[in-house]
GROMACS .gro file of C-alpha atoms in nm:
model
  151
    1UNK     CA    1  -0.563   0.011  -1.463
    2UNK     CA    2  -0.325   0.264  -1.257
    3UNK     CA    3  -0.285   0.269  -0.918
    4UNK     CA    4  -0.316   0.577  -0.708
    5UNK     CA    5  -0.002   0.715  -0.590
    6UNK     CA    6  -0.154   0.639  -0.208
    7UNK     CA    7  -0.205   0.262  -0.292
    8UNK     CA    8   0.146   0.243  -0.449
    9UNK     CA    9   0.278   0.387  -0.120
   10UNK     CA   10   0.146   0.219   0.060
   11UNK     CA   11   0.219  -0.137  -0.006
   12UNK     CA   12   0.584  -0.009  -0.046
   13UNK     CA   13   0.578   0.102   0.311
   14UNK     CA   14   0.465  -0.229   0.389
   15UNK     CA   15   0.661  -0.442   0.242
   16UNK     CA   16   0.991  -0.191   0.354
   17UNK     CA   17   0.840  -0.262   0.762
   18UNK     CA   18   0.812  -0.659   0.646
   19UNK     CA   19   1.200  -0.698   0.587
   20UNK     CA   20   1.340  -0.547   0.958
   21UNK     CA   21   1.266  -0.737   1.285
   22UNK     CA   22   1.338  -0.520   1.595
   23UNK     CA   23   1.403  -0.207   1.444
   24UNK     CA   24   1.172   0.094   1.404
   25UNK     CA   25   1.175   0.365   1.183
   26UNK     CA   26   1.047   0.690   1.150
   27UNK     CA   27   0.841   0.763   0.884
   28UNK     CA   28   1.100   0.993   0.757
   29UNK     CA   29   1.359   0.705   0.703
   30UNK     CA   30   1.080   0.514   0.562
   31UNK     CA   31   1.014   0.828   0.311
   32UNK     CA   32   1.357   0.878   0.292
   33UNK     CA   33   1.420   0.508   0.170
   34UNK     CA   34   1.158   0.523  -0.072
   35UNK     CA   35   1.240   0.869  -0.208
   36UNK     CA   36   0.909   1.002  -0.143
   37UNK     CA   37   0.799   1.300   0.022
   38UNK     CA   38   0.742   1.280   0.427
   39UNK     CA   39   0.410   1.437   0.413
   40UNK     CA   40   0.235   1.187   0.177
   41UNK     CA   41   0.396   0.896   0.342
   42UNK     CA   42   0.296   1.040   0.694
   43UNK     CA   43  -0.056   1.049   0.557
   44UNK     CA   44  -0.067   0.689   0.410
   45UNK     CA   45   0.123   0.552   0.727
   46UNK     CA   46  -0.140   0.724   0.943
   47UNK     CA   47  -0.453   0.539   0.700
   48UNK     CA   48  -0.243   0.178   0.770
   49UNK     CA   49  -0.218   0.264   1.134
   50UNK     CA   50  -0.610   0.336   1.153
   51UNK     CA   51  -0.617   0.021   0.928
   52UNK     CA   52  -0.450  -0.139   1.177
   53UNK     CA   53  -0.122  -0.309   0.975
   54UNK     CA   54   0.145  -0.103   1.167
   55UNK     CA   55   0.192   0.002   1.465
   56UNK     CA   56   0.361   0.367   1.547
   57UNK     CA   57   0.475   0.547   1.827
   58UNK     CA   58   0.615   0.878   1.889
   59UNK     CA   59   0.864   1.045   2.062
   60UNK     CA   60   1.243   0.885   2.154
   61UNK     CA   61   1.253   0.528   2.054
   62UNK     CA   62   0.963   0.577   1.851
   63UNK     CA   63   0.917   0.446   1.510
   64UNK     CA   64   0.682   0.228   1.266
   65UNK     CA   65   0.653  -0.127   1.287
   66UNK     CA   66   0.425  -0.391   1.124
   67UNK     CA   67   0.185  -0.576   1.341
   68UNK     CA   68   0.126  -0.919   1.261
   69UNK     CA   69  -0.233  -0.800   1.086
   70UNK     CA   70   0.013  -0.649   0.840
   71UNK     CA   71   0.262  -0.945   0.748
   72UNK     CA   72  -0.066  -1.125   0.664
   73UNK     CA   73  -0.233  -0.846   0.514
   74UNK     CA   74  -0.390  -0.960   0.128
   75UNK     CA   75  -0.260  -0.755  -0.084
   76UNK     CA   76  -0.610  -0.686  -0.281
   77UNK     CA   77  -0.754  -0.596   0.071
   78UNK     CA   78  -0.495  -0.324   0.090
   79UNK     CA   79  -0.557  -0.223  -0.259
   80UNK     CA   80  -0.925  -0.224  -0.248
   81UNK     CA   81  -0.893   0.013   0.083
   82UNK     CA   82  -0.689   0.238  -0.048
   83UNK     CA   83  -0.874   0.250  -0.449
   84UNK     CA   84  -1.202   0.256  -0.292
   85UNK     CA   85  -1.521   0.080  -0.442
   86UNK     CA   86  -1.559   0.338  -0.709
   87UNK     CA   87  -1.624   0.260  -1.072
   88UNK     CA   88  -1.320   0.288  -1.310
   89UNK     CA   89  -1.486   0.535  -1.547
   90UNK     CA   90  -1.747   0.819  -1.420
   91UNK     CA   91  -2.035   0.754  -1.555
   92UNK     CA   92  -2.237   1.025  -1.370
   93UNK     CA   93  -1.965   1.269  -1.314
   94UNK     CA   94  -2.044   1.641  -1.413
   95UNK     CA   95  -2.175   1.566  -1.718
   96UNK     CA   96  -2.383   1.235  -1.723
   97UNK     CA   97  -2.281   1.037  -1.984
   98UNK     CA   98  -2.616   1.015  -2.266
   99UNK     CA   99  -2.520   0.572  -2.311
  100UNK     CA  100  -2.568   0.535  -1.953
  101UNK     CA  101  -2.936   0.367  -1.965
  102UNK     CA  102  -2.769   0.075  -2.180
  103UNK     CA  103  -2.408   0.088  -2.147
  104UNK     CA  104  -2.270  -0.242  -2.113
  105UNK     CA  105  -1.860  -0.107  -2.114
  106UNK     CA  106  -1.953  -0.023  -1.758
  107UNK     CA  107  -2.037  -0.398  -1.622
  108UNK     CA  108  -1.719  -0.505  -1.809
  109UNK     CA  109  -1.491  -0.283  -1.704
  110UNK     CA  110  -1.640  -0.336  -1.348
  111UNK     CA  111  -1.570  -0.690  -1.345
  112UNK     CA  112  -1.248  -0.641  -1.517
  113UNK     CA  113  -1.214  -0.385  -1.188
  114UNK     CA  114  -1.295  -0.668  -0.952
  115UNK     CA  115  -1.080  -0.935  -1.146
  116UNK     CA  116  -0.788  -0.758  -1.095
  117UNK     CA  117  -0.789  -0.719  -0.710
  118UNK     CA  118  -0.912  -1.119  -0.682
  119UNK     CA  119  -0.573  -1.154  -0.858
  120UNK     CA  120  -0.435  -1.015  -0.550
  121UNK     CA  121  -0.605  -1.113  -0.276
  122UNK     CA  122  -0.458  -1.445  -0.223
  123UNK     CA  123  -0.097  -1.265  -0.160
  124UNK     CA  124   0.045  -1.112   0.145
  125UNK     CA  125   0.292  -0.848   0.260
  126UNK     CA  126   0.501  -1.173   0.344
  127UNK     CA  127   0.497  -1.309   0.019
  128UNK     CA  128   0.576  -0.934  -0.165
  129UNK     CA  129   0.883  -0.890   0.039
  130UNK     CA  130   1.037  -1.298  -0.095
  131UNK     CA  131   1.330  -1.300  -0.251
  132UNK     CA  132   1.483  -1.110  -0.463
  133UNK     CA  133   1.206  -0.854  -0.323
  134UNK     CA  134   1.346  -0.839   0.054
  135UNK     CA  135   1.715  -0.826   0.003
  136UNK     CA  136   1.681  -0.560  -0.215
  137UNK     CA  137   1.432  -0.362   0.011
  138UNK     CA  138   1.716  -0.417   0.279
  139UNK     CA  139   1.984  -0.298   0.032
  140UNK     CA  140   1.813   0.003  -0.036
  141UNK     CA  141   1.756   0.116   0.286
  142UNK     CA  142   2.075   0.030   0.472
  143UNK     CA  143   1.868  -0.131   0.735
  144UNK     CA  144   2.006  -0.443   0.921
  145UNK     CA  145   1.982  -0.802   0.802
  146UNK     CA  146   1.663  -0.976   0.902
  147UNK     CA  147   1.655  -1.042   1.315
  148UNK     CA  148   2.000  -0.826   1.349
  149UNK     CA  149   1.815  -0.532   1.477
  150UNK     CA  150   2.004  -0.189   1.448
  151UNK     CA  151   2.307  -0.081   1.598
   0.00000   0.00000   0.00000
């Protein structure tokens, strides 16, 4: 299974918010850290906003920030959102597939599908961002040390 681009994004945006206390962000130093471009990050940290795992505001001392929803986030949750409930093959796409009436590679690779994101649902952001994770999250981005806040 791949992820989407969006769902990979996302939980790397998470997981770069879980490692700073007190400091904020833009989303363009979040991009910026994750070599990404602005405008898909600014779209994914807009869907965790409405999600409500971090908090932003605008304007002069603005930034992103995690909420506390977010640290404790399950990762599967976050996955599932951002996959969607769709099937992993389309079955009745543009051109129905002719084994549909007694296809049985559909039920597996749905449960196969839901496996996966069990897998993750008993981890949080918190637990992602563990070391060697959150040191090197912090060494990447030249943000400050855990609870140092910036200068």
């Amino acid at each position: 299974m791949r992820l989407l681009r969006s769902t990979d994004l996302a939980l790397r945006v998470l997981m770069r918010l879980a490692v700073v206390d007190g400091s904020t962000p833009t989303t363009r130093e979040v991009a910026a850290d994750m070599r990404v471009p602005y405008t898909h990050t600014a779209k994914v940290v807009s869907e965790l906003q409405h999600m409500g795992l971090v908090a932003a505001r605008r304007g002069r001392g603005g930034g992103l920030a995690l909420t506390e929803a977010g640290r404790t986030a399950s990762v599967g949750t976050v996955v599932r959102a951002f996959e969607g409930d769709g099937d992993v093959v389309d079955c009745e796409g543009a051109e129905t597939c002719p084994l549909i009436t007694g296809c049985r590679l559909r039920g597996a690779l749905r449960r196969a599908q839901e496996a996966f994101f069990a897998s993750l649902d008993p981890l949080t952001v918190t637990d992602m961002v563990a070391s060697p994770t959150g040191p090197l999250l912090l060494g990447i981005s030249g943000a400050p040390p855990h609870g140092t806040g910036r200068d």
